[in-house]
Amino acid sequence: GAVVSQHPSWVICKSGTSVKIECRSLDFQATTMFWYRQFPKQSLMLMATSNEGSKATYEQGVEKDKFLINHASLTLSTLTVTSAHPEDSSFYICSARGLAEVIYNSPLHFGNGTRLTVT
Amino acid sequence: GESVGLHLPTLSVQEGDNSIINCAYSNSASDYFIWYKQESGKGPQFIIDIRSNMDKRQGQRVTVLLNKTVKHLSLQIAATQPGDSAVYFCAGNFGNEKLTFGTGTRLTIIP
């Protein structure tokens, strides 16, 4: 149980274009989803917290107009990288916490990430 | 401030031996810690967690030790196997819903 699916697993796009990444909780409902970014040989850095039906909360230094997050249902959150540039190339990973895990002392379930390469 | 860090960036262990991965944190506000395993090109995979009211928790071939006095966390993997080769991250919640990750340790199992 507690499977989180990301799509696509990898994407190559041209500079200036936008890319949408989907994150789905397959067998549970997720009130909260988190989007992380990971550069090579580095740790996961939280970008934003996404709550179903409300605006996302962005971490300091993350441009909300560049990284658009939509969490329209309890099983789907999307991250859109707008006007992508080569420096946006990274590994984007989403995670989710289920309704039954609203207490903070519970693990997050992670997707398998999306490798974005901007040329 | 909130930070979770690891002592060593890389660790090589002979297959069959035990491995210990360490993690230090600076903020005592965390009441929950997790160890994740990340294989190349994949997302983090949950290994084991521990709450701050515990000092030890065991799973299958893994043990997590928590020393709140010195703010230190460790992951012990017994009888390592080639499939244990990965990057291991510790993470803590520091009293909120977010998880803060450590820098990671790359564990390599030598056949």
mmCIF file of C-alpha atoms in Angstrom:
data_model
loop_
_atom_site.group_PDB
_atom_site.id
_atom_site.type_symbol
_atom_site.label_atom_id
_atom_site.label_comp_id
_atom_site.label_asym_id
_atom_site.label_seq_id
_atom_site.Cartn_x
_atom_site.Cartn_y
_atom_site.Cartn_z
ATOM 1 C CA GLY A 1 0.000 0.000 0.000
ATOM 2 C CA ALA A 2 0.811 3.738 0.049
ATOM 3 C CA VAL A 3 2.057 3.980 -3.520
ATOM 4 C CA VAL A 4 2.921 7.356 -4.995
ATOM 5 C CA SER A 5 3.285 7.576 -8.746
ATOM 6 C CA GLN A 6 5.033 10.325 -10.678
ATOM 7 C CA HIS A 7 4.762 11.017 -14.369
ATOM 8 C CA PRO A 8 6.773 11.416 -16.453
ATOM 9 C CA SER A 9 9.848 9.684 -15.077
ATOM 10 C CA TRP A 10 12.019 11.804 -17.303
ATOM 11 C CA VAL A 11 11.519 14.718 -19.656
ATOM 12 C CA ILE A 12 13.700 16.804 -21.927
ATOM 13 C CA CYS A 13 12.473 20.220 -22.923
ATOM 14 C CA LYS A 14 13.776 23.293 -24.639
ATOM 15 C CA SER A 15 14.628 26.441 -22.758
ATOM 16 C CA GLY A 16 11.627 28.719 -22.417
ATOM 17 C CA THR A 17 9.001 26.008 -22.522
ATOM 18 C CA SER A 18 6.881 24.748 -19.623
ATOM 19 C CA VAL A 19 6.771 21.257 -18.208
ATOM 20 C CA LYS A 20 4.100 19.670 -16.048
ATOM 21 C CA ILE A 21 4.865 16.864 -13.612
ATOM 22 C CA GLU A 22 2.085 14.808 -12.067
ATOM 23 C CA CYS A 23 2.084 13.176 -8.668
ATOM 24 C CA ARG A 24 -0.629 10.703 -7.798
ATOM 25 C CA SER A 25 -1.400 8.735 -4.682
ATOM 26 C CA LEU A 26 -2.631 5.440 -6.093
ATOM 27 C CA ASP A 27 -4.148 3.641 -3.145
ATOM 28 C CA PHE A 28 -4.726 6.315 -0.567
ATOM 29 C CA GLN A 29 -5.977 9.859 -0.284
ATOM 30 C CA ALA A 30 -3.378 12.508 0.369
ATOM 31 C CA THR A 31 -4.368 15.757 2.003
ATOM 32 C CA THR A 32 -0.807 16.987 1.844
ATOM 33 C CA MET A 33 1.815 16.517 -0.835
ATOM 34 C CA PHE A 34 5.350 17.812 -0.788
ATOM 35 C CA TRP A 35 7.549 18.684 -3.742
ATOM 36 C CA TYR A 36 11.300 18.267 -3.442
ATOM 37 C CA ARG A 37 14.174 19.027 -5.768
ATOM 38 C CA GLN A 38 17.426 17.121 -5.769
ATOM 39 C CA PHE A 39 20.579 18.115 -7.616
ATOM 40 C CA PRO A 40 23.220 15.475 -8.381
ATOM 41 C CA LYS A 41 24.965 14.098 -5.316
ATOM 42 C CA GLN A 42 22.968 16.356 -3.051
ATOM 43 C CA SER A 43 20.157 15.932 -0.604
ATOM 44 C CA LEU A 44 16.465 16.555 -1.117
ATOM 45 C CA MET A 45 15.439 20.168 -0.710
ATOM 46 C CA LEU A 46 11.805 20.939 -0.004
ATOM 47 C CA MET A 47 10.310 23.325 -2.538
ATOM 48 C CA ALA A 48 6.711 23.568 -1.426
ATOM 49 C CA THR A 49 3.911 21.994 0.567
ATOM 50 C CA SER A 50 0.700 21.377 -1.293
ATOM 51 C CA ASN A 51 -2.623 21.024 0.471
ATOM 52 C CA GLU A 52 -5.709 19.844 -1.356
ATOM 53 C CA GLY A 53 -8.018 22.707 -2.201
ATOM 54 C CA SER A 54 -5.748 25.498 -1.047
ATOM 55 C CA LYS A 55 -2.712 27.392 -2.219
ATOM 56 C CA ALA A 56 0.677 25.808 -1.870
ATOM 57 C CA THR A 57 3.159 27.037 0.690
ATOM 58 C CA TYR A 58 6.556 27.686 -0.838
ATOM 59 C CA GLU A 59 9.898 27.477 0.907
ATOM 60 C CA GLN A 60 12.105 30.516 1.073
ATOM 61 C CA GLY A 61 13.872 31.163 -2.202
ATOM 62 C CA VAL A 62 11.452 29.144 -4.353
ATOM 63 C CA GLU A 63 9.644 31.250 -6.933
ATOM 64 C CA LYS A 64 5.947 30.486 -6.795
ATOM 65 C CA ASP A 65 5.325 31.986 -10.216
ATOM 66 C CA LYS A 66 7.944 29.748 -11.755
ATOM 67 C CA PHE A 67 6.968 26.541 -10.002
ATOM 68 C CA LEU A 68 3.201 26.370 -10.175
ATOM 69 C CA ILE A 69 1.591 23.798 -7.927
ATOM 70 C CA ASN A 70 -1.973 22.605 -8.172
ATOM 71 C CA HIS A 71 -3.538 20.123 -5.768
ATOM 72 C CA ALA A 72 -7.038 19.825 -7.117
ATOM 73 C CA SER A 73 -7.951 16.461 -5.647
ATOM 74 C CA LEU A 74 -6.974 14.160 -2.820
ATOM 75 C CA THR A 75 -5.025 11.958 -5.203
ATOM 76 C CA LEU A 76 -3.346 14.373 -7.593
ATOM 77 C CA SER A 77 -0.895 17.233 -7.342
ATOM 78 C CA THR A 78 0.910 18.799 -10.271
ATOM 79 C CA LEU A 79 4.075 20.844 -10.507
ATOM 80 C CA THR A 80 4.531 23.011 -13.580
ATOM 81 C CA VAL A 81 7.954 24.421 -14.273
ATOM 82 C CA THR A 82 7.247 27.534 -16.317
ATOM 83 C CA SER A 83 9.686 29.067 -18.772
ATOM 84 C CA ALA A 84 12.238 26.419 -17.921
ATOM 85 C CA HIS A 85 15.931 27.200 -18.112
ATOM 86 C CA PRO A 86 18.973 24.889 -18.003
ATOM 87 C CA GLU A 87 19.511 25.694 -14.326
ATOM 88 C CA ASP A 88 16.097 24.149 -13.622
ATOM 89 C CA SER A 89 17.444 20.792 -14.732
ATOM 90 C CA SER A 90 17.126 18.573 -11.703
ATOM 91 C CA PHE A 91 15.430 15.561 -10.168
ATOM 92 C CA TYR A 92 11.988 16.500 -8.898
ATOM 93 C CA ILE A 93 10.392 14.215 -6.326
ATOM 94 C CA CYS A 94 6.963 14.363 -4.782
ATOM 95 C CA SER A 95 5.797 12.795 -1.556
ATOM 96 C CA ALA A 96 2.481 12.411 0.152
ATOM 97 C CA ARG A 97 0.977 11.840 3.539
ATOM 98 C CA GLY A 98 -2.333 10.034 3.782
ATOM 99 C CA LEU A 99 -5.476 11.027 5.589
ATOM 100 C CA ALA A 100 -4.762 8.372 8.162
ATOM 101 C CA GLU A 101 -1.384 9.912 8.810
ATOM 102 C CA VAL A 102 -2.331 13.464 9.644
ATOM 103 C CA ILE A 103 -0.111 13.355 12.681
ATOM 104 C CA TYR A 104 3.371 14.473 11.851
ATOM 105 C CA ASN A 105 5.044 11.426 13.296
ATOM 106 C CA SER A 106 4.550 9.319 10.232
ATOM 107 C CA PRO A 107 6.658 8.637 7.171
ATOM 108 C CA LEU A 108 6.149 10.316 3.844
ATOM 109 C CA HIS A 109 5.624 8.115 0.828
ATOM 110 C CA PHE A 110 7.747 9.158 -2.126
ATOM 111 C CA GLY A 111 7.305 8.907 -5.846
ATOM 112 C CA ASN A 112 10.151 7.723 -8.042
ATOM 113 C CA GLY A 113 10.980 11.196 -9.222
ATOM 114 C CA THR A 114 11.090 13.018 -12.536
ATOM 115 C CA ARG A 115 14.395 13.783 -14.198
ATOM 116 C CA LEU A 116 14.054 17.147 -15.954
ATOM 117 C CA THR A 117 16.661 18.196 -18.485
ATOM 118 C CA VAL A 118 16.337 21.633 -20.045
ATOM 119 C CA THR A 119 18.381 22.161 -23.191
ATOM 120 C CA GLY B 1 18.407 26.167 13.549
ATOM 121 C CA GLU B 2 16.952 23.102 11.949
ATOM 122 C CA SER B 3 19.540 20.899 10.354
ATOM 123 C CA VAL B 4 20.244 17.261 10.007
ATOM 124 C CA GLY B 5 23.651 16.170 8.846
ATOM 125 C CA LEU B 6 25.767 13.112 8.369
ATOM 126 C CA HIS B 7 29.290 12.534 9.562
ATOM 127 C CA LEU B 8 30.610 10.709 6.496
ATOM 128 C CA PRO B 9 29.647 11.165 2.866
ATOM 129 C CA THR B 10 30.784 7.683 1.771
ATOM 130 C CA LEU B 11 31.094 4.304 3.408
ATOM 131 C CA SER B 12 32.390 1.038 1.963
ATOM 132 C CA VAL B 13 31.633 -2.226 3.698
ATOM 133 C CA GLN B 14 32.515 -5.813 2.861
ATOM 134 C CA GLU B 15 29.537 -7.941 1.963
ATOM 135 C CA GLY B 16 28.285 -9.783 5.004
ATOM 136 C CA ASP B 17 29.707 -7.293 7.470
ATOM 137 C CA ASN B 18 27.636 -4.869 9.483
ATOM 138 C CA SER B 19 27.469 -1.192 8.603
ATOM 139 C CA ILE B 20 26.743 1.845 10.723
ATOM 140 C CA ILE B 21 25.627 5.149 9.246
ATOM 141 C CA ASN B 22 25.595 8.172 11.505
ATOM 142 C CA CYS B 23 23.566 11.336 11.600
ATOM 143 C CA ALA B 24 23.772 14.418 13.831
ATOM 144 C CA TYR B 25 21.146 17.077 14.322
ATOM 145 C CA SER B 26 21.318 20.485 15.907
ATOM 146 C CA ASN B 27 17.684 21.215 16.775
ATOM 147 C CA SER B 28 16.259 19.281 19.677
ATOM 148 C CA ALA B 29 12.708 20.072 18.608
ATOM 149 C CA SER B 30 12.394 17.027 16.394
ATOM 150 C CA ASP B 31 10.220 14.331 17.870
ATOM 151 C CA TYR B 32 10.403 12.002 14.933
ATOM 152 C CA PHE B 33 13.213 10.688 12.753
ATOM 153 C CA ILE B 34 13.237 8.516 9.673
ATOM 154 C CA TRP B 35 15.872 6.704 7.671
ATOM 155 C CA TYR B 36 15.403 6.520 3.915
ATOM 156 C CA LYS B 37 17.281 4.554 1.267
ATOM 157 C CA GLN B 38 17.637 6.020 -2.190
ATOM 158 C CA GLU B 39 18.833 3.989 -5.132
ATOM 159 C CA SER B 40 20.106 5.666 -8.257
ATOM 160 C CA GLY B 41 17.348 7.352 -10.246
ATOM 161 C CA LYS B 42 14.637 6.515 -7.733
ATOM 162 C CA GLY B 43 12.787 8.221 -4.951
ATOM 163 C CA PRO B 44 13.576 7.653 -1.274
ATOM 164 C CA GLN B 45 12.350 4.406 0.194
ATOM 165 C CA PHE B 46 11.305 4.236 3.846
ATOM 166 C CA ILE B 47 13.495 1.976 5.979
ATOM 167 C CA ILE B 48 12.716 2.607 9.605
ATOM 168 C CA ASP B 49 11.559 5.388 11.895
ATOM 169 C CA ILE B 50 11.859 6.260 15.556
ATOM 170 C CA ARG B 51 10.065 8.617 17.877
ATOM 171 C CA SER B 52 11.935 10.774 20.347
ATOM 172 C CA ASN B 53 10.560 8.871 23.322
ATOM 173 C CA MET B 54 12.522 5.819 22.192
ATOM 174 C CA ASP B 55 16.245 5.193 22.004
ATOM 175 C CA LYS B 56 16.246 2.056 19.902
ATOM 176 C CA ARG B 57 14.084 0.411 17.332
ATOM 177 C CA GLN B 58 14.729 -2.724 15.328
ATOM 178 C CA GLY B 59 13.493 -3.904 12.002
ATOM 179 C CA GLN B 60 14.541 -6.634 9.658
ATOM 180 C CA ARG B 61 18.366 -6.445 9.563
ATOM 181 C CA VAL B 62 18.205 -2.763 10.552
ATOM 182 C CA THR B 63 18.411 -1.021 13.873
ATOM 183 C CA VAL B 64 18.068 2.681 14.569
ATOM 184 C CA LEU B 65 19.603 4.184 17.676
ATOM 185 C CA LEU B 66 18.714 7.623 18.973
ATOM 186 C CA ASN B 67 20.821 9.485 21.522
ATOM 187 C CA LYS B 68 19.010 12.673 22.375
ATOM 188 C CA THR B 69 21.674 13.778 24.821
ATOM 189 C CA VAL B 70 24.238 14.223 22.078
ATOM 190 C CA LYS B 71 21.663 14.660 19.297
ATOM 191 C CA HIS B 72 22.876 11.683 17.372
ATOM 192 C CA LEU B 73 21.082 9.101 15.269
ATOM 193 C CA SER B 74 22.496 5.971 13.691
ATOM 194 C CA LEU B 75 21.367 3.265 11.316
ATOM 195 C CA GLN B 76 22.868 -0.164 11.672
ATOM 196 C CA ILE B 77 22.508 -2.643 8.833
ATOM 197 C CA ALA B 78 23.393 -6.219 9.696
ATOM 198 C CA ALA B 79 24.894 -8.748 7.293
ATOM 199 C CA THR B 80 25.049 -6.328 4.407
ATOM 200 C CA GLN B 81 24.107 -7.477 0.935
ATOM 201 C CA PRO B 82 24.892 -6.019 -2.515
ATOM 202 C CA GLY B 83 21.356 -4.676 -2.666
ATOM 203 C CA ASP B 84 22.078 -2.473 0.316
ATOM 204 C CA SER B 85 24.316 -0.274 -1.834
ATOM 205 C CA ALA B 86 22.549 3.071 -2.019
ATOM 206 C CA VAL B 87 22.480 6.544 -0.520
ATOM 207 C CA TYR B 88 21.002 6.689 2.956
ATOM 208 C CA PHE B 89 19.351 9.797 4.345
ATOM 209 C CA CYS B 90 18.211 10.599 7.827
ATOM 210 C CA ALA B 91 15.321 13.038 8.179
ATOM 211 C CA GLY B 92 13.541 14.747 11.036
ATOM 212 C CA ASN B 93 10.329 16.690 11.402
ATOM 213 C CA PHE B 94 11.357 19.313 13.978
ATOM 214 C CA GLY B 95 7.844 19.758 15.268
ATOM 215 C CA ASN B 96 6.080 20.430 11.994
ATOM 216 C CA GLU B 97 4.672 18.496 9.084
ATOM 217 C CA LYS B 98 7.748 18.917 6.885
ATOM 218 C CA LEU B 99 10.706 16.594 6.795
ATOM 219 C CA THR B 100 14.216 18.012 6.745
ATOM 220 C CA PHE B 101 16.765 15.721 5.137
ATOM 221 C CA GLY B 102 20.394 15.205 5.960
ATOM 222 C CA THR B 103 23.122 15.362 3.350
ATOM 223 C CA GLY B 104 23.203 11.611 2.753
ATOM 224 C CA THR B 105 25.790 8.833 2.970
ATOM 225 C CA ARG B 106 26.631 6.666 0.001
ATOM 226 C CA LEU B 107 27.008 3.071 1.148
ATOM 227 C CA THR B 108 28.915 0.729 -1.139
ATOM 228 C CA ILE B 109 28.920 -2.993 -0.458
ATOM 229 C CA ILE B 110 32.086 -4.666 -1.653
ATOM 230 C CA PRO B 111 31.497 -8.226 -2.925
#
